[in-house]
Short mmCIF file of N, CA and C and ligand atoms in Angstrom, two decimals:
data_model
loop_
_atom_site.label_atom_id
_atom_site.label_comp_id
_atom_site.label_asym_id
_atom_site.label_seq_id
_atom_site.Cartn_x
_atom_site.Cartn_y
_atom_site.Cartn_z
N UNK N 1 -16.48 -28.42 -68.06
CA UNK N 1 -16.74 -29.39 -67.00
C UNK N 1 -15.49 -29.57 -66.16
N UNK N 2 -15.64 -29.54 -64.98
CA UNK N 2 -14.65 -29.55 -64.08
C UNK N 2 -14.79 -30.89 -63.16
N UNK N 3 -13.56 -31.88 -63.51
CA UNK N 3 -13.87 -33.31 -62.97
C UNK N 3 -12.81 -32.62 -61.52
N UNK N 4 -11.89 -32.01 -61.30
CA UNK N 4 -10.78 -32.52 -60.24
C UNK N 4 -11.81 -31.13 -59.26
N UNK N 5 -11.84 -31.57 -57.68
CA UNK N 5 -12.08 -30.45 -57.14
C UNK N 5 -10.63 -30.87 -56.12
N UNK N 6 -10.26 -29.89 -55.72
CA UNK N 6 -8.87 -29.72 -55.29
C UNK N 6 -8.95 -28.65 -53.70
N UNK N 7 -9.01 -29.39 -52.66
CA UNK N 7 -8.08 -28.23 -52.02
C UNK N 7 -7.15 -27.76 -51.74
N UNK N 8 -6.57 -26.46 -51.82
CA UNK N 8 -5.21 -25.91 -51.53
C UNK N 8 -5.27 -24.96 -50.25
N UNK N 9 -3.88 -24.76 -50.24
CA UNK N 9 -3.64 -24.27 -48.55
C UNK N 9 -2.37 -23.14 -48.94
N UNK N 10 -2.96 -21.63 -48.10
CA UNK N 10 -1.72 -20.82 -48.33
C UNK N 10 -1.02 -21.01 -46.83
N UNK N 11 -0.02 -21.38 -46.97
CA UNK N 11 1.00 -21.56 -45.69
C UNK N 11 2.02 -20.91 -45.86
N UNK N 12 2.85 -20.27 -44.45
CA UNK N 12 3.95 -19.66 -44.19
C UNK N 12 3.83 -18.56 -43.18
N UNK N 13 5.11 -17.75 -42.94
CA UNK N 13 4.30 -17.39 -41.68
C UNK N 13 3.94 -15.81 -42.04
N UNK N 14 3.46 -15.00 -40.94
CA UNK N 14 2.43 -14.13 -40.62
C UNK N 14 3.38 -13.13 -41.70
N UNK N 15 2.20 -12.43 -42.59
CA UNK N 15 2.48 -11.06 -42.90
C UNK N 15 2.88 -10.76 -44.36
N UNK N 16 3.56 -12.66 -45.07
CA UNK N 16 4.34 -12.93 -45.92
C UNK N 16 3.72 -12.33 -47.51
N UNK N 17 2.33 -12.35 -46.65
CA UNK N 17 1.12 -12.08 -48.27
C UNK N 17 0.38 -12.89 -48.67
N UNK N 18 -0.26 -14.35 -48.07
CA UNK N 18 -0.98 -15.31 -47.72
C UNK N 18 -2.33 -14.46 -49.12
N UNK N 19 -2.98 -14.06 -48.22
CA UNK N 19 -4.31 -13.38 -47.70
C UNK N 19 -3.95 -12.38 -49.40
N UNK N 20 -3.16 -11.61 -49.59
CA UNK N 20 -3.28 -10.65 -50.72
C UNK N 20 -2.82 -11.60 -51.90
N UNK N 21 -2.22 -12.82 -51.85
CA UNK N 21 -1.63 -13.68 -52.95
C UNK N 21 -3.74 -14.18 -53.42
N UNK N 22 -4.18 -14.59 -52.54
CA UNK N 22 -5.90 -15.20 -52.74
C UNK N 22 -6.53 -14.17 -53.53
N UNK N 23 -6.68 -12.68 -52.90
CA UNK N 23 -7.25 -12.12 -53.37
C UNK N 23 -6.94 -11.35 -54.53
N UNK N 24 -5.37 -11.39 -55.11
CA UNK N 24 -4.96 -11.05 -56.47
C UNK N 24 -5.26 -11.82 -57.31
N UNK N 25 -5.29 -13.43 -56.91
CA UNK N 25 -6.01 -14.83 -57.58
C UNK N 25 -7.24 -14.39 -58.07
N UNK N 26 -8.08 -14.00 -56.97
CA UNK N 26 -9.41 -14.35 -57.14
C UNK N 26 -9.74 -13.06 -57.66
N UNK N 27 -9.86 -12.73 -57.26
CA UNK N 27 -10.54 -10.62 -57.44
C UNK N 27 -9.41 -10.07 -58.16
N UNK N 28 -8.38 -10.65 -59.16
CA UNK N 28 -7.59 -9.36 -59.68
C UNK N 28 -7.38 -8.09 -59.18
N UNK N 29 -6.99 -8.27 -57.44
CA UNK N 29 -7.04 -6.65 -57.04
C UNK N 29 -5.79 -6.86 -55.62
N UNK N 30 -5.54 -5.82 -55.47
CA UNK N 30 -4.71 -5.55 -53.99
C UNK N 30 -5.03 -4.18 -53.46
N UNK N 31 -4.96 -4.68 -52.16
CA UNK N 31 -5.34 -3.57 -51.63
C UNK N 31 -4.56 -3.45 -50.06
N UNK N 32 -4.33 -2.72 -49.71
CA UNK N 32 -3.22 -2.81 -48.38
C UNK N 32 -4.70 -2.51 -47.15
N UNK N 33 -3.96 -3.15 -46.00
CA UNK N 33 -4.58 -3.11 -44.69
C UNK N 33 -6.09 -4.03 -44.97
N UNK N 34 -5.52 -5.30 -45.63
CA UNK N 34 -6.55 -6.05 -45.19
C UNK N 34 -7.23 -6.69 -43.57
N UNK N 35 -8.32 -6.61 -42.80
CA UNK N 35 -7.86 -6.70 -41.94
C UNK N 35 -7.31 -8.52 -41.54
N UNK N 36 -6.56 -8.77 -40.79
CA UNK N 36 -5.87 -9.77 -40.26
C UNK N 36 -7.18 -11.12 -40.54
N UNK N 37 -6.36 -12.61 -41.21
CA UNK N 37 -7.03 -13.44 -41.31
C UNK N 37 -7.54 -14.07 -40.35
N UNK N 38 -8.80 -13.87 -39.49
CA UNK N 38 -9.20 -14.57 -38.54
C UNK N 38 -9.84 -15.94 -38.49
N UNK N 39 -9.12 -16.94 -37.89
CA UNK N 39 -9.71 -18.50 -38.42
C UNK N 39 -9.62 -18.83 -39.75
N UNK N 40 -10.39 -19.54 -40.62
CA UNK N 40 -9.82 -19.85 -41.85
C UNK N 40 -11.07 -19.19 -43.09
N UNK N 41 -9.94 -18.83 -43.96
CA UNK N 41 -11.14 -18.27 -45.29
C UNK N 41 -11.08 -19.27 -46.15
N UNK N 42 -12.28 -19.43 -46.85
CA UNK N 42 -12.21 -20.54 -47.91
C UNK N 42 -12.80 -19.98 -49.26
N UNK N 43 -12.04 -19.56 -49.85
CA UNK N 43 -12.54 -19.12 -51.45
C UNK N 43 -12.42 -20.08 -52.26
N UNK N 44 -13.39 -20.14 -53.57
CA UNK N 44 -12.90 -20.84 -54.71
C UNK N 44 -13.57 -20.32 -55.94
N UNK N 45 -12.25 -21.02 -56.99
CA UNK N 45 -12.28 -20.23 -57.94
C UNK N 45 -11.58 -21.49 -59.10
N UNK N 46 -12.48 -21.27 -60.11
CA UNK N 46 -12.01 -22.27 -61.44
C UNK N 46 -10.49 -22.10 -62.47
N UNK N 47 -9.90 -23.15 -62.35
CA UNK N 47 -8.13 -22.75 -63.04
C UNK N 47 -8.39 -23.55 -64.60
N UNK N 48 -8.15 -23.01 -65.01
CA UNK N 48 -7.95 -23.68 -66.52
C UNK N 48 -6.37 -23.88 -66.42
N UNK N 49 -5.87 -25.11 -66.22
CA UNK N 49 -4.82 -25.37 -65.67
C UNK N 49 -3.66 -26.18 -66.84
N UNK N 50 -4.42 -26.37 -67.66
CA UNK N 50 -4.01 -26.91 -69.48
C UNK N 50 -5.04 -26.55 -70.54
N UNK N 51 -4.82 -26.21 -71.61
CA UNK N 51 -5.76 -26.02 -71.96
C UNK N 51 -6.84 -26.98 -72.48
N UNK N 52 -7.99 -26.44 -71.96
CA UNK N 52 -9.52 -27.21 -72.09
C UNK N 52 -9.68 -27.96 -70.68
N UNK N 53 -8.81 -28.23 -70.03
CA UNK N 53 -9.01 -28.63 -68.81
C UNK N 53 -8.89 -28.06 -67.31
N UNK N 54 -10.15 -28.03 -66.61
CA UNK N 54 -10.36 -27.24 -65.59
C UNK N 54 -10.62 -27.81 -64.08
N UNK N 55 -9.91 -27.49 -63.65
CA UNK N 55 -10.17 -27.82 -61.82
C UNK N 55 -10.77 -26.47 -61.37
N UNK N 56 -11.75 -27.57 -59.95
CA UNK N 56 -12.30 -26.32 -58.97
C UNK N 56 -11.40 -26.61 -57.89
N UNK N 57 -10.12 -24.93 -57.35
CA UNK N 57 -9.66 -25.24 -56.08
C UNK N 57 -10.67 -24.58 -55.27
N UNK N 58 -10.38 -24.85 -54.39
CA UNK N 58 -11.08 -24.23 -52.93
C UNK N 58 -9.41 -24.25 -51.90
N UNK N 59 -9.50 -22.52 -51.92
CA UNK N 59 -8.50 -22.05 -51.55
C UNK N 59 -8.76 -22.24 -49.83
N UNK N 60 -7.81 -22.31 -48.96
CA UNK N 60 -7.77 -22.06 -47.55
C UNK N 60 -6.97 -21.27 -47.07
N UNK N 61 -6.75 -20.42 -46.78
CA UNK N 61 -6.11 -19.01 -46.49
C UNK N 61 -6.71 -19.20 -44.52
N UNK N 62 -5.08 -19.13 -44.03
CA UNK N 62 -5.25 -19.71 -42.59
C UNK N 62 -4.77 -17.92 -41.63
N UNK N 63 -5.33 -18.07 -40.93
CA UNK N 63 -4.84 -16.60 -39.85
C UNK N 63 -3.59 -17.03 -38.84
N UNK N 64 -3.93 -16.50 -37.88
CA UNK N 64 -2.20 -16.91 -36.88
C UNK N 64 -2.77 -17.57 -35.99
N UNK N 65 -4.58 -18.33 -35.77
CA UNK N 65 -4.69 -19.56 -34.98
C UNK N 65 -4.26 -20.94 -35.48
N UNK N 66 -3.02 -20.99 -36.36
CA UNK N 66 -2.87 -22.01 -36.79
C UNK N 66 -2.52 -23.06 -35.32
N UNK N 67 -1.41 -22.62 -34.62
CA UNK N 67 -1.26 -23.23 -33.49
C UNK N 67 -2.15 -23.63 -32.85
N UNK N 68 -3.73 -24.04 -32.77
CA UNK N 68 -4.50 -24.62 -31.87
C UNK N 68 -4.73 -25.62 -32.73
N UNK N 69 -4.48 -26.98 -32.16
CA UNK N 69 -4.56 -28.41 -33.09
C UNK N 69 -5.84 -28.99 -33.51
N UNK N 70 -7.15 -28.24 -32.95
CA UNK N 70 -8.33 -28.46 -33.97
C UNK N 70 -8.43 -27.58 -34.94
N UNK N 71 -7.90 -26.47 -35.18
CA UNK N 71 -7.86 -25.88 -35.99
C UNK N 71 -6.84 -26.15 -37.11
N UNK N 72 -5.55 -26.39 -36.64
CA UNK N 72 -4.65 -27.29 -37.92
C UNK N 72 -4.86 -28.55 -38.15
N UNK N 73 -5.69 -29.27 -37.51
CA UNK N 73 -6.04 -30.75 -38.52
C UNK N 73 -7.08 -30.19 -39.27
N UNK N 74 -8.06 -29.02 -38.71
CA UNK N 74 -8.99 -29.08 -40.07
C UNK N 74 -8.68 -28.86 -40.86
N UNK N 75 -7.28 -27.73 -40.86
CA UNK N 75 -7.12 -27.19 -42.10
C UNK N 75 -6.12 -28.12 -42.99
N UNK N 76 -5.31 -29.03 -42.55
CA UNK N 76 -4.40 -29.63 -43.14
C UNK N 76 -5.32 -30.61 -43.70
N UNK N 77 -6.59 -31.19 -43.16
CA UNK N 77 -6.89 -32.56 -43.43
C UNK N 77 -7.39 -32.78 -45.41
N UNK N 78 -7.20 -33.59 -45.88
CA UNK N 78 -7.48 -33.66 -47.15
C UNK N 78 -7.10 -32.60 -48.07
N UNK N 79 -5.88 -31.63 -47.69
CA UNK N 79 -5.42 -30.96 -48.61
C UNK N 79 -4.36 -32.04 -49.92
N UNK N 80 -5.11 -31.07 -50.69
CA UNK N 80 -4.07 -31.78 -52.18
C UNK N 80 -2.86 -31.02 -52.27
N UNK N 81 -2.61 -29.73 -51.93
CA UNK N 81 -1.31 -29.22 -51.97
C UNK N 81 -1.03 -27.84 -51.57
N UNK N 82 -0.18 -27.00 -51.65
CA UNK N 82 -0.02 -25.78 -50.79
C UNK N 82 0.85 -25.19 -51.51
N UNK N 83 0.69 -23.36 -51.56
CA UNK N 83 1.82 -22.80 -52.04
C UNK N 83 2.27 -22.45 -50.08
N UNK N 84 3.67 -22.43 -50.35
CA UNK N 84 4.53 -22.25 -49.22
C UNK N 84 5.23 -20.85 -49.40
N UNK N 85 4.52 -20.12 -48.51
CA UNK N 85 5.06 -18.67 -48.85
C UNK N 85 6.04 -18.18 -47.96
N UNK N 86 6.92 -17.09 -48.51
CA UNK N 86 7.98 -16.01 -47.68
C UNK N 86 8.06 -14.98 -48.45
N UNK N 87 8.35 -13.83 -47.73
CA UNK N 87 8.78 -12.63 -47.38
C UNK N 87 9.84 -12.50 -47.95
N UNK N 88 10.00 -12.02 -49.68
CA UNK N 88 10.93 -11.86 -50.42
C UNK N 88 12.49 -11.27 -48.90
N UNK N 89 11.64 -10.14 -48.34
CA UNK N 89 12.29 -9.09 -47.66
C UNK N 89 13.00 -9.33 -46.67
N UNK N 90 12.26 -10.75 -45.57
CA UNK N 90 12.80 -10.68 -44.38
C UNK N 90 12.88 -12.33 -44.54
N UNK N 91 14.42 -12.60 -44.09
CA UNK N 91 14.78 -13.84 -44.15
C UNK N 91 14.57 -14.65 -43.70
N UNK N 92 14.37 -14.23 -42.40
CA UNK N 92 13.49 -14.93 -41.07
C UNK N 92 12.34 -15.80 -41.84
N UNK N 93 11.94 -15.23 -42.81
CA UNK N 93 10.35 -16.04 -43.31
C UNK N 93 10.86 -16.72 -44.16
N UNK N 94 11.85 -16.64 -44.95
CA UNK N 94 12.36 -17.64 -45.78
C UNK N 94 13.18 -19.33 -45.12
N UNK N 95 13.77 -18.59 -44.05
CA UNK N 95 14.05 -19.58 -42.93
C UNK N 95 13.20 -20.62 -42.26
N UNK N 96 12.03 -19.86 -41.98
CA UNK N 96 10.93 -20.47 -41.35
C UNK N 96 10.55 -21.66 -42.07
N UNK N 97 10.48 -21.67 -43.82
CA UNK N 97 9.79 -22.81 -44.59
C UNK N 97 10.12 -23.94 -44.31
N UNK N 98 11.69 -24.46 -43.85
CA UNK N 98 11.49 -25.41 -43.07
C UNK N 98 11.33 -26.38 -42.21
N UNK N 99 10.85 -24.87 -41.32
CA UNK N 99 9.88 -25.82 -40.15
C UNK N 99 8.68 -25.68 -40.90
N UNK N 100 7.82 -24.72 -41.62
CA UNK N 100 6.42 -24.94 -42.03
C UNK N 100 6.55 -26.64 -43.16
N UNK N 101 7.29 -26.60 -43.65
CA UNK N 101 7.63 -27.90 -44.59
C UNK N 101 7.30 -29.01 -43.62
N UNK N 102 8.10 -29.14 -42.63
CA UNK N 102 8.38 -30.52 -41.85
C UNK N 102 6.57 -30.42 -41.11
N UNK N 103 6.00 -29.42 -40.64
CA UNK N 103 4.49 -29.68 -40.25
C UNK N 103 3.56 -29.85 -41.43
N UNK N 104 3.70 -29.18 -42.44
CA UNK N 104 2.72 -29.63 -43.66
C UNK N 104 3.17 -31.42 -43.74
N UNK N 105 4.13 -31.75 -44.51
CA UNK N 105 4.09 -33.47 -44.20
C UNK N 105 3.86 -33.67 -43.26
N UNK N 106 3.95 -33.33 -41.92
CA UNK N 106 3.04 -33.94 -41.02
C UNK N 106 1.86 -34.37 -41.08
N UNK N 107 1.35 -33.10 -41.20
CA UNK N 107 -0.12 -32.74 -40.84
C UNK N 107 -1.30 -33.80 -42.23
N UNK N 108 -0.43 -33.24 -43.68
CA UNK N 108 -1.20 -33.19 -44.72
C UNK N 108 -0.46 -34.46 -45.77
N UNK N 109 0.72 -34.75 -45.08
CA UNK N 109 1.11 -36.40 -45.67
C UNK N 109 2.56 -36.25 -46.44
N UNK N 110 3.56 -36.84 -46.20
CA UNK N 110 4.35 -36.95 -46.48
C UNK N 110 4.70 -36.04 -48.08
N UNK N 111 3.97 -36.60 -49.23
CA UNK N 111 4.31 -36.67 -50.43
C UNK N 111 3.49 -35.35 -50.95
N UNK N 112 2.70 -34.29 -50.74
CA UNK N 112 1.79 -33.48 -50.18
C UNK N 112 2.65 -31.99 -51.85
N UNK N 113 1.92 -32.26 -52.97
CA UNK N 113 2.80 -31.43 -53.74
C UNK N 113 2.79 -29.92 -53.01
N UNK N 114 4.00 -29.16 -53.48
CA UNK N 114 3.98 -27.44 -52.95
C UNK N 114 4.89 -27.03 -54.02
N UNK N 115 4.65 -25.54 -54.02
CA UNK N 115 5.48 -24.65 -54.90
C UNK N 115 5.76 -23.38 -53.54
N UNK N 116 7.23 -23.29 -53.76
CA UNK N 116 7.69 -22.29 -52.57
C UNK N 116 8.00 -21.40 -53.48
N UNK N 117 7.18 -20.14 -52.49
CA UNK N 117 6.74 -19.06 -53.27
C UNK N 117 7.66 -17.12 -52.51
N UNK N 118 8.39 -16.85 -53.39
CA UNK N 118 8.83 -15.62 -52.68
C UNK N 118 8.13 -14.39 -52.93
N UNK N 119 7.52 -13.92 -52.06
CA UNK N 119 6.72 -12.98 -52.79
C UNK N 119 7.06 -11.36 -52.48
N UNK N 120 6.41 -10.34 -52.97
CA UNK N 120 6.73 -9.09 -52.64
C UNK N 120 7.88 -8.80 -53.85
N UNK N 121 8.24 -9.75 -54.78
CA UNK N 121 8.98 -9.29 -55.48
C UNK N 121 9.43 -7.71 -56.36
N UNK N 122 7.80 -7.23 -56.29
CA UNK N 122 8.16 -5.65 -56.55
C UNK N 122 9.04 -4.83 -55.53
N UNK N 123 9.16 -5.39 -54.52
CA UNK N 123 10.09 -4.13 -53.25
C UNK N 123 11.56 -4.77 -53.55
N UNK N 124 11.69 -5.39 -54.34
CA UNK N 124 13.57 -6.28 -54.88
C UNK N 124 14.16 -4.29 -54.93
N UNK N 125 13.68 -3.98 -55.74
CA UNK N 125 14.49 -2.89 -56.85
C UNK N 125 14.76 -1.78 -55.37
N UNK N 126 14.29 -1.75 -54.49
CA UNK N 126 13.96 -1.16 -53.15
C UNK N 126 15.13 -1.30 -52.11
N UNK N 127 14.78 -3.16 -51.98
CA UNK N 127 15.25 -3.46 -50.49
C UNK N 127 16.83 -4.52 -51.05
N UNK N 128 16.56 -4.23 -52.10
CA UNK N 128 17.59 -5.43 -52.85
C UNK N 128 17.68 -6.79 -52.31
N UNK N 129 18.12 -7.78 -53.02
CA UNK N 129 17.90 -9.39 -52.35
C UNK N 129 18.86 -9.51 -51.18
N UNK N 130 17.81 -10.28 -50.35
CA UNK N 130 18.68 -10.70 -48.92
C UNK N 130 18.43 -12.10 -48.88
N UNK N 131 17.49 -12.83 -50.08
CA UNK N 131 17.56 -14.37 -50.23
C UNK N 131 18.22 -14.50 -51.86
N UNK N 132 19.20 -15.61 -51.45
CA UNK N 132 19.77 -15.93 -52.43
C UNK N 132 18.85 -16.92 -53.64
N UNK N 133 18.41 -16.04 -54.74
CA UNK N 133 17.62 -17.13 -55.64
C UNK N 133 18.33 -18.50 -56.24
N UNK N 134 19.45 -18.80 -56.17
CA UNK N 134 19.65 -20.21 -56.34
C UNK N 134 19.89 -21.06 -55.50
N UNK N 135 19.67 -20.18 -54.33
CA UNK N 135 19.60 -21.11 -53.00
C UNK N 135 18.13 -21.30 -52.69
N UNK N 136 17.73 -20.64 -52.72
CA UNK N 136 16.00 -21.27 -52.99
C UNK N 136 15.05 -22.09 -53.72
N UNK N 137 16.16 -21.69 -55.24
CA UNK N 137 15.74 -22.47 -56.41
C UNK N 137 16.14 -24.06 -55.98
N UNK N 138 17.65 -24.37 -55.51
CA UNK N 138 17.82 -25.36 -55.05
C UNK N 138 16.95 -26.27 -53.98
N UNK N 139 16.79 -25.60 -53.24
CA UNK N 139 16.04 -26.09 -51.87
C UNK N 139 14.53 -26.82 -52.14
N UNK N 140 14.40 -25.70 -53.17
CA UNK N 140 12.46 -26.13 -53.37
C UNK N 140 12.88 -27.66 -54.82
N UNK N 141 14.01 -27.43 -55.11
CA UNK N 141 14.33 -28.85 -56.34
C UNK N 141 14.57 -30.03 -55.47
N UNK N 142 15.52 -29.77 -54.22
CA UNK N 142 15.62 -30.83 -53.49
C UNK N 142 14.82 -31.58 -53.02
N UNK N 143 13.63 -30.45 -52.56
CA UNK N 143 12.46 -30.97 -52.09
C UNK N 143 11.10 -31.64 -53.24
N UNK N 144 11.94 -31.43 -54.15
CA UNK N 144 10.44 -31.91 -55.95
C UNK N 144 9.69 -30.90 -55.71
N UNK N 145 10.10 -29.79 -55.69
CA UNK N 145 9.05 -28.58 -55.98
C UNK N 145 9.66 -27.91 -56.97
N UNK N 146 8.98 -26.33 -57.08
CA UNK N 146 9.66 -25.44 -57.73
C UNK N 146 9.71 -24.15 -56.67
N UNK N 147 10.38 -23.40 -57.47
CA UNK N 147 10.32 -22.08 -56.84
C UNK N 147 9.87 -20.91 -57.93
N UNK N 148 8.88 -20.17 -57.85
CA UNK N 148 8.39 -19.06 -57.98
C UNK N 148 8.24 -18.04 -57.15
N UNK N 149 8.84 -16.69 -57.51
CA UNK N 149 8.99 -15.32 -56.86
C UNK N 149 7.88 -14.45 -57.46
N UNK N 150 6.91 -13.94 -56.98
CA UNK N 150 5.32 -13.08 -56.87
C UNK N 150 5.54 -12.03 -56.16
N UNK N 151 3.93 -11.47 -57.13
CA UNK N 151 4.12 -10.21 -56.11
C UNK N 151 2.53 -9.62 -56.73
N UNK N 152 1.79 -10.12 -55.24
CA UNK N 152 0.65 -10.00 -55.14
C UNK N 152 0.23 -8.36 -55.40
N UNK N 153 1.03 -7.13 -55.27
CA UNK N 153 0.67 -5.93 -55.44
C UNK N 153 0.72 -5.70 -56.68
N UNK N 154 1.61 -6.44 -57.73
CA UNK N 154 1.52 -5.82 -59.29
C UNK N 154 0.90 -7.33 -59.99
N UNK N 155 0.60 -8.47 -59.44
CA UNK N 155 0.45 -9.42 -60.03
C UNK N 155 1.33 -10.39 -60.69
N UNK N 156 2.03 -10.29 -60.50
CA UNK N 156 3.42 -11.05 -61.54
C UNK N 156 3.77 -12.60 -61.05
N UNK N 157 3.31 -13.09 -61.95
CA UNK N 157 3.47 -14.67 -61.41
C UNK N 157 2.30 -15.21 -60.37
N UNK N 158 1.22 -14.35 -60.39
CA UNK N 158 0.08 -15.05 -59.36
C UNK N 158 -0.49 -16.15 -59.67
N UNK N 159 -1.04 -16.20 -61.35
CA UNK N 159 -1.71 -16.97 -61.73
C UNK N 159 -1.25 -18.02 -62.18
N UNK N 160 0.25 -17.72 -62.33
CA UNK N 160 1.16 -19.15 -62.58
C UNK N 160 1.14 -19.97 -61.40
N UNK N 161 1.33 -19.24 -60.42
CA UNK N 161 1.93 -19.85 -58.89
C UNK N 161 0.57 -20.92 -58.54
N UNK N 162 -0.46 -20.49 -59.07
CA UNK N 162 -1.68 -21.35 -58.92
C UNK N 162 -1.74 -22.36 -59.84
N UNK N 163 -1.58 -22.21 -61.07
CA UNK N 163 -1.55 -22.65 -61.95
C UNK N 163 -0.73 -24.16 -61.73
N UNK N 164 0.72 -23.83 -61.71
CA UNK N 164 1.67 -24.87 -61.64
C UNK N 164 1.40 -25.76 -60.09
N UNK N 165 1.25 -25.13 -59.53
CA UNK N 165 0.72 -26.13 -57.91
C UNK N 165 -0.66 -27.14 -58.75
N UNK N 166 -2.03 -26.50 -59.36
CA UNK N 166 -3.01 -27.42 -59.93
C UNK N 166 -1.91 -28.56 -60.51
N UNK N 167 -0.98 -28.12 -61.53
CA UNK N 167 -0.90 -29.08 -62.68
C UNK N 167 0.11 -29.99 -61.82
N UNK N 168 0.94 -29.96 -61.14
CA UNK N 168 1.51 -30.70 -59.91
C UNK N 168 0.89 -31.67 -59.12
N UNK N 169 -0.03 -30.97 -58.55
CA UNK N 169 -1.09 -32.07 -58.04
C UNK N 169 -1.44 -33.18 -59.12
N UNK N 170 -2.23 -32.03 -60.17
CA UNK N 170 -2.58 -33.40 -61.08
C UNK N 170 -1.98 -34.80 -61.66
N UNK N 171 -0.50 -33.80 -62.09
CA UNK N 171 0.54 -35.14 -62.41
C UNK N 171 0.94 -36.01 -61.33
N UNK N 172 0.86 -36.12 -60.24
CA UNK N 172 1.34 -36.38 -58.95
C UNK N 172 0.34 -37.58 -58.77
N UNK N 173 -1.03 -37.67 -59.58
CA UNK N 173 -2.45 -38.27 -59.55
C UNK N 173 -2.39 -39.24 -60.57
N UNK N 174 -1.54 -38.82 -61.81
CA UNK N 174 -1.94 -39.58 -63.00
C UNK N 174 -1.03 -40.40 -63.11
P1 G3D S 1 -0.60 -12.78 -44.59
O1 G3D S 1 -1.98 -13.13 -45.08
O2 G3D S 1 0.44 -13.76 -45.03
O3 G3D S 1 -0.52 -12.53 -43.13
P2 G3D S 1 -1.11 -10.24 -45.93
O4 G3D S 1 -0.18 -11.40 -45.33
O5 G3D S 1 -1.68 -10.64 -47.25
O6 G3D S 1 -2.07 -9.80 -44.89
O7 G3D S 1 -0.03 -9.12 -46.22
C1 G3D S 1 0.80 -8.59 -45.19
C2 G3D S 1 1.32 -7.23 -45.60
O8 G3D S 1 2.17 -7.35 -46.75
C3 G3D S 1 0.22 -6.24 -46.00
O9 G3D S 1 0.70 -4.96 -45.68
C4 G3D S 1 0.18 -6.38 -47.51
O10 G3D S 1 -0.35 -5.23 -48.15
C5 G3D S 1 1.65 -6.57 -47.83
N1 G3D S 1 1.87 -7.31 -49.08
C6 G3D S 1 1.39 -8.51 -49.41
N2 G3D S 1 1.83 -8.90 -50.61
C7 G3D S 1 2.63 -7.91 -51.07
C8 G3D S 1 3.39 -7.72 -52.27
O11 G3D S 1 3.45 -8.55 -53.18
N3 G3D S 1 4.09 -6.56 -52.37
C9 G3D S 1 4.07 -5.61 -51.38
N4 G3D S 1 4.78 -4.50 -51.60
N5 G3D S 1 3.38 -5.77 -50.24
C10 G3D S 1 2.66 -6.91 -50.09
P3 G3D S 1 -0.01 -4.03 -44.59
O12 G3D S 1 0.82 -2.81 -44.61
O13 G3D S 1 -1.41 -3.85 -45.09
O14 G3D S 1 0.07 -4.80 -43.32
MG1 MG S 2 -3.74 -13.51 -43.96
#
């Protein structure tokens, strides 16, 4: 029985892995050249988030019309919380979180739980780090989050990254 229904929101900007973080969630799969998120997708899918206890999220996975303001109040409105994503690779997207930070409390309320999420972590061994992990780790503590590093192509840390955002929310409730 599932008492909490929850919506969540993948935010950050274009390209970061939004869209392949949902569908490694949901469908255990990746697949490259998804085509581009147009308007908003809404999946959901049941978390056993402690054990014996289960929330339904209903995921929102946003495209690049976020900028038109009927389209970001719908999507911000009554969200319970958000993973906040970047681009293990390109700093620029790690940079970006906060300005996406300062519009999520806008939009979705001050106190609004998130887990900032670095993802692509399989291309590290590749492109080597150009974000410093205890400068991230810091940033997302300053802010009462955490930080988790994913990687929607091999799976590693997907189901946590969902996981710990549910149980966040929840404690955030109780
Ligand atoms: P978005 O929804 O945030 O815009 P997408 O991002 O999920 O559409 O992903 C953008 C690109 O990054 C895609 O590449 C996708 O395959 C790739 N990607 C997403 N997550 C990962 C990951 O964890 N590891 C690696 N190596 N690549 C990832 P294409 O080439 O299809 O545009
Ligand atoms: Mg997308």
């Amino acid at each position: 029985m599932s008492s909490y229904k929850l919506k969540v929101l993948l935010t950050g900007a274009a390209a970061v892995g939004k869209t392949s973080l949902v569908q490694r969630f949901i469908k255990n799969k990746f697949q490259a050249n998804y085509k581009l998120t147009v308007g908003v997708d809404i999946l959901t899918k049941e978390i056993e988030y402690k054990p014996g206890e289960i929330a339904t999220l209903s995921i929102w996975d946003i495209g690049g019309q976020q900028r038109f303001e009927f389209i970001r109040s719908t999507f911000y409105q009554g969200a319970a919380g958000t993973l906040l994503v970047f681009d293990l690779t390109r700093e620029q997207t790690y940079q970006e979180t906060r300005k996406w930070l300062t519009e999520i409390r806008q939009f979705a309320g001050e106190n609004i739980p998130f887990i900032l999420i670095g993802n692509k972590a399989d291309l590290l061994e590749d492109v080597g780090r150009v974000i410093n992990q205890e400068e991230a780790k810091k940033f997302a503590e300053n802010e009462n989050s955490i930080y988790i590093e994913t990687s929607a192509k091999t799976g590693i840390h997907v189901d946590e990254a969902f996981t710990e955002l549910t149980r966040k929310i929840i404690n955030s409730r109780t």
